[in-house]
mmCIF file of C-alpha atoms in Angstrom:
data_model
loop_
_atom_site.group_PDB
_atom_site.id
_atom_site.type_symbol
_atom_site.label_atom_id
_atom_site.label_comp_id
_atom_site.label_asym_id
_atom_site.label_seq_id
_atom_site.Cartn_x
_atom_site.Cartn_y
_atom_site.Cartn_z
ATOM 1 C CA MET A 29 11.658 6.121 24.407
ATOM 2 C CA ALA A 30 9.025 3.411 23.870
ATOM 3 C CA ASP A 31 7.994 1.265 26.818
ATOM 4 C CA TRP A 32 8.164 -1.872 24.716
ATOM 5 C CA GLN A 33 10.582 -3.896 22.628
ATOM 6 C CA GLU A 34 10.042 -5.864 19.448
ATOM 7 C CA ILE A 35 10.290 -9.631 19.762
ATOM 8 C CA PRO A 36 9.823 -12.523 17.313
ATOM 9 C CA GLY A 37 6.825 -14.811 17.224
ATOM 10 C CA GLY A 38 3.853 -12.903 15.795
ATOM 11 C CA VAL A 39 0.544 -14.131 17.214
ATOM 12 C CA THR A 40 2.222 -16.957 19.113
ATOM 13 C CA ALA A 41 4.635 -14.667 20.976
ATOM 14 C CA PRO A 42 2.128 -14.024 23.804
ATOM 15 C CA LYS A 43 1.770 -16.895 26.276
ATOM 16 C CA GLY A 44 -0.909 -19.475 25.706
ATOM 17 C CA TYR A 45 -1.395 -19.281 21.946
ATOM 18 C CA LYS A 46 -0.870 -21.675 19.063
ATOM 19 C CA ALA A 47 -1.297 -21.139 15.338
ATOM 20 C CA ALA A 48 -1.213 -23.044 12.072
ATOM 21 C CA GLY A 49 -1.498 -22.521 8.352
ATOM 22 C CA ILE A 50 -1.981 -25.188 5.690
ATOM 23 C CA ALA A 51 -2.837 -25.637 2.022
ATOM 24 C CA ALA A 52 -6.326 -27.138 2.038
ATOM 25 C CA GLY A 53 -7.030 -26.737 -1.674
ATOM 26 C CA LEU A 54 -9.160 -23.612 -1.397
ATOM 27 C CA LYS A 55 -6.842 -21.663 -3.733
ATOM 28 C CA PRO A 56 -6.362 -22.965 -7.288
ATOM 29 C CA SER A 57 -2.642 -22.206 -6.939
ATOM 30 C CA GLY A 58 -2.189 -24.748 -4.172
ATOM 31 C CA ALA A 59 -0.733 -22.081 -1.874
ATOM 32 C CA PRO A 60 -1.542 -22.075 1.860
ATOM 33 C CA ASP A 61 -5.147 -21.008 2.361
ATOM 34 C CA LEU A 62 -6.443 -22.058 5.780
ATOM 35 C CA ALA A 63 -5.266 -20.565 9.082
ATOM 36 C CA LEU A 64 -5.936 -21.132 12.769
ATOM 37 C CA ILE A 65 -5.171 -19.044 15.855
ATOM 38 C CA LEU A 66 -5.904 -20.862 19.105
ATOM 39 C CA SER A 67 -5.800 -19.772 22.743
ATOM 40 C CA ASP A 68 -5.112 -22.434 25.349
ATOM 41 C CA VAL A 69 -7.894 -20.970 27.475
ATOM 42 C CA GLU A 70 -11.021 -18.928 26.873
ATOM 43 C CA ALA A 71 -9.944 -15.369 25.983
ATOM 44 C CA ILE A 72 -11.653 -12.008 26.097
ATOM 45 C CA ALA A 73 -12.543 -11.194 22.482
ATOM 46 C CA ALA A 74 -13.070 -7.858 20.757
ATOM 47 C CA GLY A 75 -13.680 -6.944 17.150
ATOM 48 C CA VAL A 76 -14.047 -4.066 14.722
ATOM 49 C CA PHE A 77 -15.693 -4.660 11.367
ATOM 50 C CA THR A 78 -16.489 -3.114 8.021
ATOM 51 C CA THR A 79 -19.379 -0.657 7.918
ATOM 52 C CA THR A 80 -20.297 -1.411 4.308
ATOM 53 C CA GLN A 81 -23.854 -2.592 3.612
ATOM 54 C CA VAL A 82 -22.548 -5.479 1.497
ATOM 55 C CA ARG A 83 -20.824 -7.682 4.053
ATOM 56 C CA ALA A 84 -19.337 -11.146 4.033
ATOM 57 C CA ALA A 85 -21.076 -13.852 6.053
ATOM 58 C CA CYS A 86 -18.077 -14.084 8.385
ATOM 59 C CA VAL A 87 -18.459 -10.419 9.354
ATOM 60 C CA ASP A 88 -22.095 -10.802 10.364
ATOM 61 C CA TYR A 89 -21.303 -14.080 12.093
ATOM 62 C CA CYS A 90 -18.522 -12.585 14.230
ATOM 63 C CA ARG A 91 -20.563 -9.496 15.067
ATOM 64 C CA GLN A 92 -23.417 -11.707 16.227
ATOM 65 C CA GLN A 93 -21.116 -13.908 18.277
ATOM 66 C CA LEU A 94 -19.435 -10.976 20.000
ATOM 67 C CA GLU A 95 -22.762 -9.365 20.814
ATOM 68 C CA ASN A 96 -23.856 -12.518 22.620
ATOM 69 C CA LYS A 97 -20.528 -13.717 24.033
ATOM 70 C CA HIS A 98 -17.384 -11.683 24.570
ATOM 71 C CA ASN A 99 -15.074 -14.686 24.746
ATOM 72 C CA ALA A 100 -13.425 -16.958 22.189
ATOM 73 C CA ARG A 101 -10.901 -19.752 21.956
ATOM 74 C CA ALA A 102 -10.141 -19.802 18.246
ATOM 75 C CA ILE A 103 -10.093 -17.841 14.988
ATOM 76 C CA LEU A 104 -10.461 -19.707 11.688
ATOM 77 C CA CYS A 105 -9.585 -17.931 8.447
ATOM 78 C CA ASN A 106 -9.899 -19.149 4.881
ATOM 79 C CA ALA A 107 -8.308 -17.466 1.849
ATOM 80 C CA GLY A 108 -9.423 -17.809 -1.753
ATOM 81 C CA GLN A 109 -13.156 -17.169 -1.436
ATOM 82 C CA ALA A 110 -14.566 -14.074 0.288
ATOM 83 C CA ASN A 111 -17.947 -15.724 0.930
ATOM 84 C CA ALA A 112 -19.479 -12.255 0.486
ATOM 85 C CA ALA A 113 -22.727 -11.655 -1.425
ATOM 86 C CA THR A 114 -23.367 -15.404 -1.285
ATOM 87 C CA GLY A 115 -26.820 -15.344 0.333
ATOM 88 C CA ALA A 116 -28.263 -17.858 2.746
ATOM 89 C CA GLN A 117 -25.913 -20.630 1.666
ATOM 90 C CA GLY A 118 -22.912 -18.427 2.375
ATOM 91 C CA TRP A 119 -24.220 -17.849 5.891
ATOM 92 C CA ALA A 120 -24.719 -21.588 6.341
ATOM 93 C CA ASP A 121 -21.142 -22.179 5.197
ATOM 94 C CA ALA A 122 -19.794 -19.719 7.767
ATOM 95 C CA VAL A 123 -21.804 -21.370 10.538
ATOM 96 C CA GLU A 124 -20.675 -24.840 9.470
ATOM 97 C CA SER A 125 -17.042 -23.713 9.330
ATOM 98 C CA ALA A 126 -17.207 -22.622 12.966
ATOM 99 C CA GLN A 127 -18.968 -25.822 13.974
ATOM 100 C CA LEU A 128 -16.422 -28.026 12.206
ATOM 101 C CA LEU A 129 -13.504 -26.378 13.958
ATOM 102 C CA ALA A 130 -15.313 -26.438 17.305
ATOM 103 C CA GLN A 131 -15.891 -30.167 16.972
ATOM 104 C CA ALA A 132 -12.252 -30.784 16.084
ATOM 105 C CA LEU A 133 -11.088 -28.715 19.066
ATOM 106 C CA GLN A 134 -13.823 -30.044 21.370
ATOM 107 C CA VAL A 135 -14.952 -26.525 22.303
ATOM 108 C CA PRO A 136 -18.368 -24.847 21.966
ATOM 109 C CA ALA A 137 -19.144 -23.456 18.505
ATOM 110 C CA GLU A 138 -19.712 -20.078 20.171
ATOM 111 C CA SER A 139 -15.998 -20.020 21.032
ATOM 112 C CA VAL A 140 -14.949 -19.941 17.367
ATOM 113 C CA LEU A 141 -14.704 -16.775 15.272
ATOM 114 C CA VAL A 142 -14.345 -16.954 11.478
ATOM 115 C CA ALA A 143 -12.902 -14.773 8.737
ATOM 116 C CA SER A 144 -12.682 -15.085 4.958
ATOM 117 C CA THR A 145 -10.827 -13.358 2.135
ATOM 118 C CA GLY A 146 -10.751 -13.769 -1.620
ATOM 119 C CA VAL A 147 -13.079 -13.201 -4.542
ATOM 120 C CA ILE A 148 -16.445 -11.608 -3.730
ATOM 121 C CA GLY A 149 -19.416 -13.725 -4.768
ATOM 122 C CA GLN A 150 -17.629 -17.030 -4.311
ATOM 123 C CA ARG A 151 -18.600 -19.427 -1.529
ATOM 124 C CA ILE A 152 -16.034 -21.272 0.537
ATOM 125 C CA LYS A 153 -15.047 -24.589 -1.009
ATOM 126 C CA MET A 154 -16.617 -26.557 1.805
ATOM 127 C CA GLU A 155 -15.492 -30.006 0.683
ATOM 128 C CA GLN A 156 -11.863 -28.927 0.867
ATOM 129 C CA LEU A 157 -12.413 -27.058 4.127
ATOM 130 C CA ARG A 158 -14.064 -30.070 5.773
ATOM 131 C CA ALA A 159 -11.101 -32.238 4.812
ATOM 132 C CA GLY A 160 -8.585 -29.615 5.890
ATOM 133 C CA ILE A 161 -9.863 -28.874 9.400
ATOM 134 C CA PRO A 162 -8.370 -31.999 11.085
ATOM 135 C CA GLN A 163 -5.014 -31.351 9.395
ATOM 136 C CA LEU A 164 -5.127 -27.711 10.472
ATOM 137 C CA VAL A 165 -5.793 -28.581 14.110
ATOM 138 C CA ALA A 166 -3.039 -31.190 14.091
ATOM 139 C CA ALA A 167 -0.588 -28.597 12.748
ATOM 140 C CA ALA A 168 -1.242 -26.048 15.510
ATOM 141 C CA SER A 169 1.928 -25.191 17.404
ATOM 142 C CA ASP A 170 3.360 -22.460 19.598
ATOM 143 C CA ASN A 171 5.596 -21.349 16.723
ATOM 144 C CA GLY A 172 3.000 -21.495 13.951
ATOM 145 C CA SER A 173 2.466 -17.757 13.477
ATOM 146 C CA GLU A 174 4.494 -17.575 10.271
ATOM 147 C CA GLN A 175 2.474 -20.381 8.708
ATOM 148 C CA ALA A 176 -0.800 -18.722 9.715
ATOM 149 C CA ALA A 177 0.345 -15.384 8.281
ATOM 150 C CA ALA A 178 1.174 -17.074 4.978
ATOM 151 C CA ALA A 179 -2.209 -18.816 4.810
ATOM 152 C CA ILE A 180 -4.327 -15.626 4.966
ATOM 153 C CA VAL A 181 -2.783 -13.676 2.073
ATOM 154 C CA THR A 182 -4.236 -13.147 -1.410
ATOM 155 C CA THR A 183 -2.456 -10.626 -3.659
ATOM 156 C CA ASP A 184 -0.011 -9.689 -0.881
ATOM 157 C CA LEU A 185 3.646 -9.830 -1.861
ATOM 158 C CA VAL A 186 4.840 -10.400 1.706
ATOM 159 C CA THR A 187 3.448 -11.732 4.967
ATOM 160 C CA LYS A 188 2.860 -9.239 7.766
ATOM 161 C CA ALA A 189 3.497 -9.906 11.446
ATOM 162 C CA ILE A 190 4.705 -8.135 14.574
ATOM 163 C CA ALA A 191 5.094 -8.819 18.293
ATOM 164 C CA LEU A 192 5.955 -6.426 21.113
ATOM 165 C CA GLU A 193 6.693 -6.942 24.809
ATOM 166 C CA THR A 194 6.398 -4.635 27.801
ATOM 167 C CA THR A 195 6.263 -5.046 31.581
ATOM 168 C CA LEU A 196 3.124 -4.688 33.683
ATOM 169 C CA ASP A 197 3.241 -5.117 37.445
ATOM 170 C CA GLY A 198 6.770 -6.485 37.114
ATOM 171 C CA ARG A 199 5.836 -9.260 34.668
ATOM 172 C CA PRO A 200 6.300 -9.451 30.886
ATOM 173 C CA VAL A 201 3.193 -8.866 28.763
ATOM 174 C CA ARG A 202 3.124 -9.440 25.028
ATOM 175 C CA ILE A 203 0.928 -8.491 22.091
ATOM 176 C CA GLY A 204 1.330 -10.126 18.678
ATOM 177 C CA GLY A 205 -0.427 -9.690 15.382
ATOM 178 C CA ILE A 206 -0.685 -10.807 11.773
ATOM 179 C CA CYS A 207 -2.634 -9.238 8.941
ATOM 180 C CA LYS A 208 -3.223 -9.352 5.215
ATOM 181 C CA GLY A 209 -4.085 -6.716 2.692
ATOM 182 C CA SER A 210 -2.748 -5.257 -0.532
ATOM 183 C CA GLY A 211 -5.705 -4.072 -2.611
ATOM 184 C CA MET A 212 -9.265 -2.927 -1.867
ATOM 185 C CA ILE A 213 -7.742 -0.937 0.971
ATOM 186 C CA HIS A 214 -9.638 2.055 2.321
ATOM 187 C CA PRO A 215 -11.022 0.708 5.596
ATOM 188 C CA ASN A 216 -13.906 2.321 7.368
ATOM 189 C CA MET A 217 -13.493 0.300 10.548
ATOM 190 C CA ALA A 218 -10.315 -1.699 10.778
ATOM 191 C CA THR A 219 -8.436 -3.502 8.042
ATOM 192 C CA MET A 220 -8.859 -6.220 5.497
ATOM 193 C CA LEU A 221 -8.003 -8.971 7.949
ATOM 194 C CA ALA A 222 -5.997 -8.515 11.139
ATOM 195 C CA PHE A 223 -5.701 -10.797 14.132
ATOM 196 C CA VAL A 224 -4.152 -9.710 17.420
ATOM 197 C CA THR A 225 -3.291 -11.804 20.471
ATOM 198 C CA CYS A 226 -2.439 -10.610 23.973
ATOM 199 C CA ASP A 227 -1.626 -12.419 27.214
ATOM 200 C CA ALA A 228 -2.761 -9.666 29.587
ATOM 201 C CA ALA A 229 -5.977 -9.900 31.583
ATOM 202 C CA VAL A 230 -8.341 -7.111 30.510
ATOM 203 C CA SER A 231 -12.030 -6.554 31.145
ATOM 204 C CA THR A 232 -14.367 -7.040 28.201
ATOM 205 C CA HIS A 233 -15.505 -3.447 27.801
ATOM 206 C CA LEU A 234 -12.021 -2.021 28.205
ATOM 207 C CA TRP A 235 -10.463 -4.382 25.650
ATOM 208 C CA GLN A 236 -13.110 -3.428 23.083
ATOM 209 C CA GLN A 237 -12.603 0.282 23.759
ATOM 210 C CA MET A 238 -8.836 -0.070 23.440
ATOM 211 C CA LEU A 239 -9.149 -1.936 20.146
ATOM 212 C CA SER A 240 -11.582 0.584 18.658
ATOM 213 C CA ARG A 241 -9.324 3.497 19.561
ATOM 214 C CA ALA A 242 -6.273 1.666 18.204
ATOM 215 C CA ALA A 243 -8.101 1.017 14.919
ATOM 216 C CA ASP A 244 -8.911 4.710 14.556
ATOM 217 C CA GLN A 245 -5.213 5.576 14.745
ATOM 218 C CA SER A 246 -3.973 2.764 12.535
ATOM 219 C CA PHE A 247 -6.113 0.713 10.177
ATOM 220 C CA ASN A 248 -8.620 3.511 9.650
ATOM 221 C CA GLN A 249 -5.715 5.705 8.558
ATOM 222 C CA ILE A 250 -4.457 3.652 5.616
ATOM 223 C CA THR A 251 -5.537 3.704 2.000
ATOM 224 C CA VAL A 252 -4.307 2.036 -1.175
ATOM 225 C CA ASP A 253 -7.080 2.527 -3.697
ATOM 226 C CA GLY A 254 -10.109 4.071 -2.001
ATOM 227 C CA ASP A 255 -12.108 0.824 -1.982
ATOM 228 C CA THR A 256 -13.520 -0.605 1.245
ATOM 229 C CA SER A 257 -13.713 -4.394 1.456
ATOM 230 C CA THR A 258 -16.791 -6.467 2.212
ATOM 231 C CA ASN A 259 -14.692 -8.551 4.611
ATOM 232 C CA ASP A 260 -12.795 -6.017 6.741
ATOM 233 C CA THR A 261 -12.256 -7.644 10.129
ATOM 234 C CA LEU A 262 -10.015 -6.897 13.102
ATOM 235 C CA LEU A 263 -10.191 -9.449 15.915
ATOM 236 C CA ALA A 264 -8.246 -9.343 19.172
ATOM 237 C CA LEU A 265 -7.952 -11.925 21.940
ATOM 238 C CA ALA A 266 -6.658 -11.357 25.491
ATOM 239 C CA ASN A 267 -6.255 -14.574 27.491
ATOM 240 C CA GLY A 268 -4.658 -13.441 30.780
ATOM 241 C CA GLN A 269 -1.877 -16.018 30.632
ATOM 242 C CA SER A 270 0.786 -13.470 31.607
ATOM 243 C CA ARG A 271 -0.677 -13.811 35.117
ATOM 244 C CA THR A 272 -0.671 -10.055 35.644
ATOM 245 C CA PRO A 273 -3.489 -8.445 37.650
ATOM 246 C CA ALA A 274 -6.665 -7.855 35.667
ATOM 247 C CA ILE A 275 -6.994 -4.400 34.124
ATOM 248 C CA THR A 276 -10.566 -3.221 34.588
ATOM 249 C CA GLU A 277 -10.341 0.558 34.245
ATOM 250 C CA MET A 278 -8.114 3.178 32.657
ATOM 251 C CA GLY A 279 -4.965 4.055 34.551
ATOM 252 C CA THR A 280 -1.206 3.828 34.156
ATOM 253 C CA GLU A 281 -1.109 0.106 33.367
ATOM 254 C CA ALA A 282 -4.098 0.315 31.018
ATOM 255 C CA GLU A 283 -2.576 3.253 29.152
ATOM 256 C CA LYS A 284 0.691 1.367 28.783
ATOM 257 C CA LEU A 285 -1.095 -1.679 27.386
ATOM 258 C CA GLU A 286 -3.217 0.401 25.012
ATOM 259 C CA ALA A 287 -0.149 2.241 23.730
ATOM 260 C CA MET A 288 1.470 -1.085 22.853
ATOM 261 C CA LEU A 289 -1.741 -2.360 21.243
ATOM 262 C CA THR A 290 -1.922 0.804 19.151
ATOM 263 C CA GLU A 291 1.706 0.419 18.104
ATOM 264 C CA VAL A 292 1.085 -3.178 17.002
ATOM 265 C CA CYS A 293 -1.890 -2.021 14.926
ATOM 266 C CA ILE A 294 0.076 0.862 13.402
ATOM 267 C CA ARG A 295 2.960 -1.449 12.438
ATOM 268 C CA LEU A 296 0.546 -3.870 10.771
ATOM 269 C CA ALA A 297 -1.406 -1.085 9.052
ATOM 270 C CA LYS A 298 1.755 0.463 7.623
ATOM 271 C CA ALA A 299 2.812 -2.951 6.331
ATOM 272 C CA ILE A 300 -0.461 -3.159 4.404
ATOM 273 C CA ALA A 301 -0.031 0.300 2.893
ATOM 274 C CA ARG A 302 3.584 -0.492 1.992
ATOM 275 C CA ASP A 303 2.425 -3.668 0.232
ATOM 276 C CA GLY A 304 -0.248 -1.909 -1.837
ATOM 277 C CA GLU A 305 -0.902 -3.555 -5.168
ATOM 278 C CA GLY A 306 1.654 -2.313 -7.691
ATOM 279 C CA ALA A 307 3.183 0.107 -5.175
ATOM 280 C CA THR A 308 6.831 1.156 -5.259
ATOM 281 C CA CYS A 309 6.917 3.143 -2.004
ATOM 282 C CA LEU A 310 5.101 3.925 1.217
ATOM 283 C CA ILE A 311 3.616 7.394 1.716
ATOM 284 C CA GLU A 312 3.370 8.779 5.238
ATOM 285 C CA VAL A 313 1.372 11.974 5.777
ATOM 286 C CA GLN A 314 1.790 13.867 9.041
ATOM 287 C CA VAL A 315 -0.672 16.662 9.781
ATOM 288 C CA THR A 316 -0.362 19.144 12.656
ATOM 289 C CA GLY A 317 -2.050 22.385 13.630
ATOM 290 C CA ALA A 318 -5.586 21.065 13.073
ATOM 291 C CA PRO A 319 -8.553 21.918 15.327
ATOM 292 C CA ASP A 320 -8.442 18.418 16.838
ATOM 293 C CA ASP A 321 -6.910 14.993 16.246
ATOM 294 C CA ALA A 322 -9.904 13.671 14.292
ATOM 295 C CA SER A 323 -9.666 16.605 11.880
ATOM 296 C CA ALA A 324 -5.942 16.067 11.442
ATOM 297 C CA ARG A 325 -6.488 12.376 10.701
ATOM 298 C CA GLN A 326 -9.189 13.250 8.159
ATOM 299 C CA ILE A 327 -6.899 15.608 6.258
ATOM 300 C CA ALA A 328 -3.981 13.177 6.393
ATOM 301 C CA ARG A 329 -6.095 10.353 5.022
ATOM 302 C CA THR A 330 -7.495 12.551 2.245
ATOM 303 C CA ILE A 331 -3.988 13.460 1.098
ATOM 304 C CA ALA A 332 -2.746 9.865 1.309
ATOM 305 C CA GLY A 333 -5.768 8.694 -0.682
ATOM 306 C CA SER A 334 -5.623 11.306 -3.439
ATOM 307 C CA SER A 335 -5.138 9.610 -6.810
ATOM 308 C CA LEU A 336 -3.414 12.760 -8.078
ATOM 309 C CA VAL A 337 -0.965 12.838 -5.165
ATOM 310 C CA LYS A 338 -0.319 9.107 -5.510
ATOM 311 C CA SER A 339 0.225 9.393 -9.272
ATOM 312 C CA ALA A 340 2.604 12.337 -8.870
ATOM 313 C CA ILE A 341 4.698 10.402 -6.397
ATOM 314 C CA PHE A 342 4.849 7.416 -8.744
ATOM 315 C CA GLY A 343 6.007 9.802 -11.476
ATOM 316 C CA ARG A 344 8.600 11.287 -9.062
ATOM 317 C CA ASP A 345 6.960 14.681 -9.567
ATOM 318 C CA PRO A 346 7.104 16.964 -6.476
ATOM 319 C CA ASN A 347 3.770 18.567 -7.409
ATOM 320 C CA TRP A 348 2.861 20.104 -4.040
ATOM 321 C CA GLY A 349 -0.243 21.755 -5.484
ATOM 322 C CA ARG A 350 -1.977 18.398 -5.434
ATOM 323 C CA ILE A 351 -1.165 18.048 -1.728
ATOM 324 C CA ALA A 352 -2.602 21.479 -0.993
ATOM 325 C CA ALA A 353 -5.718 20.743 -3.037
ATOM 326 C CA ALA A 354 -6.321 17.445 -1.236
ATOM 327 C CA ALA A 355 -5.943 19.119 2.157
ATOM 328 C CA GLY A 356 -8.431 21.780 1.116
ATOM 329 C CA ARG A 357 -11.149 19.312 0.089
ATOM 330 C CA ALA A 358 -10.897 17.150 3.190
ATOM 331 C CA GLY A 359 -13.892 18.858 4.804
ATOM 332 C CA VAL A 360 -11.966 20.499 7.638
ATOM 333 C CA PRO A 361 -11.985 24.324 7.855
ATOM 334 C CA PHE A 362 -8.578 26.007 8.125
ATOM 335 C CA ASP A 363 -6.921 29.260 7.137
ATOM 336 C CA GLN A 364 -5.046 28.654 3.892
ATOM 337 C CA THR A 365 -2.699 31.559 4.670
ATOM 338 C CA SER A 366 -1.290 29.400 7.489
ATOM 339 C CA LEU A 367 -0.682 26.336 5.318
ATOM 340 C CA ARG A 368 2.809 24.821 5.385
ATOM 341 C CA ILE A 369 3.819 21.840 3.234
ATOM 342 C CA GLN A 370 7.051 19.871 3.348
ATOM 343 C CA LEU A 371 8.157 16.898 1.228
ATOM 344 C CA GLY A 372 10.967 15.057 2.976
ATOM 345 C CA ASP A 373 13.506 17.797 3.740
ATOM 346 C CA PHE A 374 12.100 20.106 1.072
ATOM 347 C CA LEU A 375 9.942 23.003 2.271
ATOM 348 C CA LEU A 376 7.503 23.703 -0.552
ATOM 349 C CA MET A 377 4.986 26.126 0.963
ATOM 350 C CA GLU A 378 4.921 28.336 4.043
ATOM 351 C CA HIS A 379 2.293 30.787 5.322
ATOM 352 C CA GLY A 380 0.183 29.791 2.328
ATOM 353 C CA GLN A 381 2.848 30.979 -0.135
ATOM 354 C CA PRO A 382 4.835 28.841 -2.593
ATOM 355 C CA LEU A 383 8.572 28.691 -2.040
ATOM 356 C CA SER A 384 11.455 28.163 -4.399
ATOM 357 C CA PHE A 385 12.995 24.708 -4.065
ATOM 358 C CA ASP A 386 15.313 22.388 -5.935
ATOM 359 C CA ARG A 387 12.819 20.470 -8.054
ATOM 360 C CA ALA A 388 15.419 18.065 -9.416
ATOM 361 C CA ALA A 389 16.625 17.229 -5.910
ATOM 362 C CA ALA A 390 13.044 16.740 -4.686
ATOM 363 C CA SER A 391 12.383 14.404 -7.606
ATOM 364 C CA ALA A 392 15.548 12.512 -6.736
ATOM 365 C CA TYR A 393 14.231 12.147 -3.180
ATOM 366 C CA LEU A 394 11.116 10.452 -4.560
ATOM 367 C CA LYS A 395 13.222 8.195 -6.787
ATOM 368 C CA GLN A 396 15.401 7.246 -3.812
ATOM 369 C CA ALA A 397 12.329 6.224 -1.815
ATOM 370 C CA ALA A 398 11.123 4.024 -4.664
ATOM 371 C CA ALA A 399 14.522 2.349 -4.831
ATOM 372 C CA GLY A 400 14.789 1.924 -1.061
ATOM 373 C CA ASP A 401 14.755 -1.157 1.113
ATOM 374 C CA TYR A 402 11.197 -2.525 0.909
ATOM 375 C CA LEU A 403 10.928 -2.974 4.655
ATOM 376 C CA LYS A 404 12.841 0.049 5.933
ATOM 377 C CA THR A 405 13.703 3.057 3.788
ATOM 378 C CA ASP A 406 11.035 3.298 1.102
ATOM 379 C CA THR A 407 8.965 6.028 2.756
ATOM 380 C CA VAL A 408 7.944 9.315 1.156
ATOM 381 C CA LEU A 409 7.209 11.761 3.974
ATOM 382 C CA ILE A 410 4.676 14.561 3.529
ATOM 383 C CA VAL A 411 4.329 17.005 6.437
ATOM 384 C CA VAL A 412 1.434 19.467 6.490
ATOM 385 C CA ASP A 413 0.915 22.132 9.153
ATOM 386 C CA LEU A 414 -2.371 24.051 9.259
ATOM 387 C CA GLY A 415 -1.644 26.639 11.920
ATOM 388 C CA ASP A 416 -2.069 26.967 15.660
ATOM 389 C CA GLY A 417 -4.448 24.077 16.397
ATOM 390 C CA GLN A 418 -3.511 21.296 18.795
ATOM 391 C CA GLY A 419 -4.759 18.459 16.592
ATOM 392 C CA LYS A 420 -2.335 16.059 14.960
ATOM 393 C CA GLY A 421 -2.679 12.829 13.026
ATOM 394 C CA ASN A 422 -0.969 10.523 10.552
ATOM 395 C CA ALA A 423 -2.073 8.468 7.573
ATOM 396 C CA TRP A 424 -0.320 5.998 5.309
ATOM 397 C CA GLY A 425 -0.753 5.051 1.679
ATOM 398 C CA CYS A 426 1.297 4.191 -1.382
ATOM 399 C CA ASP A 427 1.899 5.452 -4.896
ATOM 400 C CA LEU A 428 -0.380 4.530 -7.797
ATOM 401 C CA SER A 429 1.428 2.660 -10.542
ATOM 402 C CA TYR A 430 0.559 1.111 -13.886
ATOM 403 C CA ASP A 431 0.751 -2.300 -12.245
ATOM 404 C CA TYR A 432 -2.218 -1.533 -9.967
ATOM 405 C CA VAL A 433 -4.513 -1.387 -13.004
ATOM 406 C CA LYS A 434 -2.993 -4.530 -14.480
ATOM 407 C CA ILE A 435 -3.341 -6.523 -11.258
ATOM 408 C CA ASN A 436 -6.987 -5.590 -10.791
ATOM 409 C CA ALA A 437 -7.951 -5.780 -14.452
ATOM 410 C CA GLU A 438 -6.889 -9.418 -14.419
ATOM 411 C CA TYR A 439 -7.962 -10.312 -10.866
ATOM 412 C CA THR A 440 -10.529 -12.990 -11.761
ATOM 413 C CA THR A 441 -9.420 -13.748 -15.300
#
């Protein structure tokens, strides 16, 4: 049984945080497009970022800030323009954005982290952002998580938020998070945009290590379309306002906190995969019997990201050969005579040999998942066992539908 419970509140569930989201005119639609997450006190800050060579200005800005200073008070996020591949002026816009918010909050500019999402090659609409900052700060409240979550989305169909609570040293400790992402999802670091808040007291190096490990088990294990974003950013703040003793090294309390952090990241990551552009269902791939956990995660992600597997699931075709082929090309050695593949309750292959199964019933299982409750029962489960290894890992993706092509063919037109 988990050592935590789900609670409402998103990023404002932990003590000492406020949030806001407003429509500043950055999006042509007039939808909310500017978000703020604010800690009442200076918080330990950690981040994981995209590894692509074409990066948004906000990514380089945050990386630079966290290299020099491992604390922050606020995160500012704009939606509508990615401010990626925008040259020196894009960098200047990112710097000015942080400075504008810092001035409005009366905090040092170094205490502000920034994030952007939207169309690559487009600068932030600075005139609208300058006018929106005072309104954004005025809107900040201890129940503003929902508004912030709504202000960071682009092609997302739903907002994504979670908060969990556990007990450390007899006192409640909470972690909350919001994220966005629907397309251009194949992170090689973290996710499109995800922001996590925590009210525990954690040392700088430990918080960064926990976040990096959590990302490897969550955001780095999702895929929608195989494309890595220029703006992928995961930021996490820990402000110590739970008044629990500081965690400075691994031990029982640290492990408990990291487990909850990982669960928050997994919940958010799965929400992104479930909301993939044009998707009708979530795909969860569970791999066991691998040489180690990293190998298992690699195979799981390869299967979840296979266009052939994704297309078969959209077509409600239980074509297990595509699953086997994807596992085989993942770059992890294994004995194919030990391969076992299961789709839901249907055992399709065992000891490397195909089995007879009810194809019509398996297809109906896929149809049922597509017709399921968007938030609860729309999962297609693929279980792959490779043999006697101790490694295990999961990955999440979605099916590939006609609508994915339509959405992205018309993205800027």
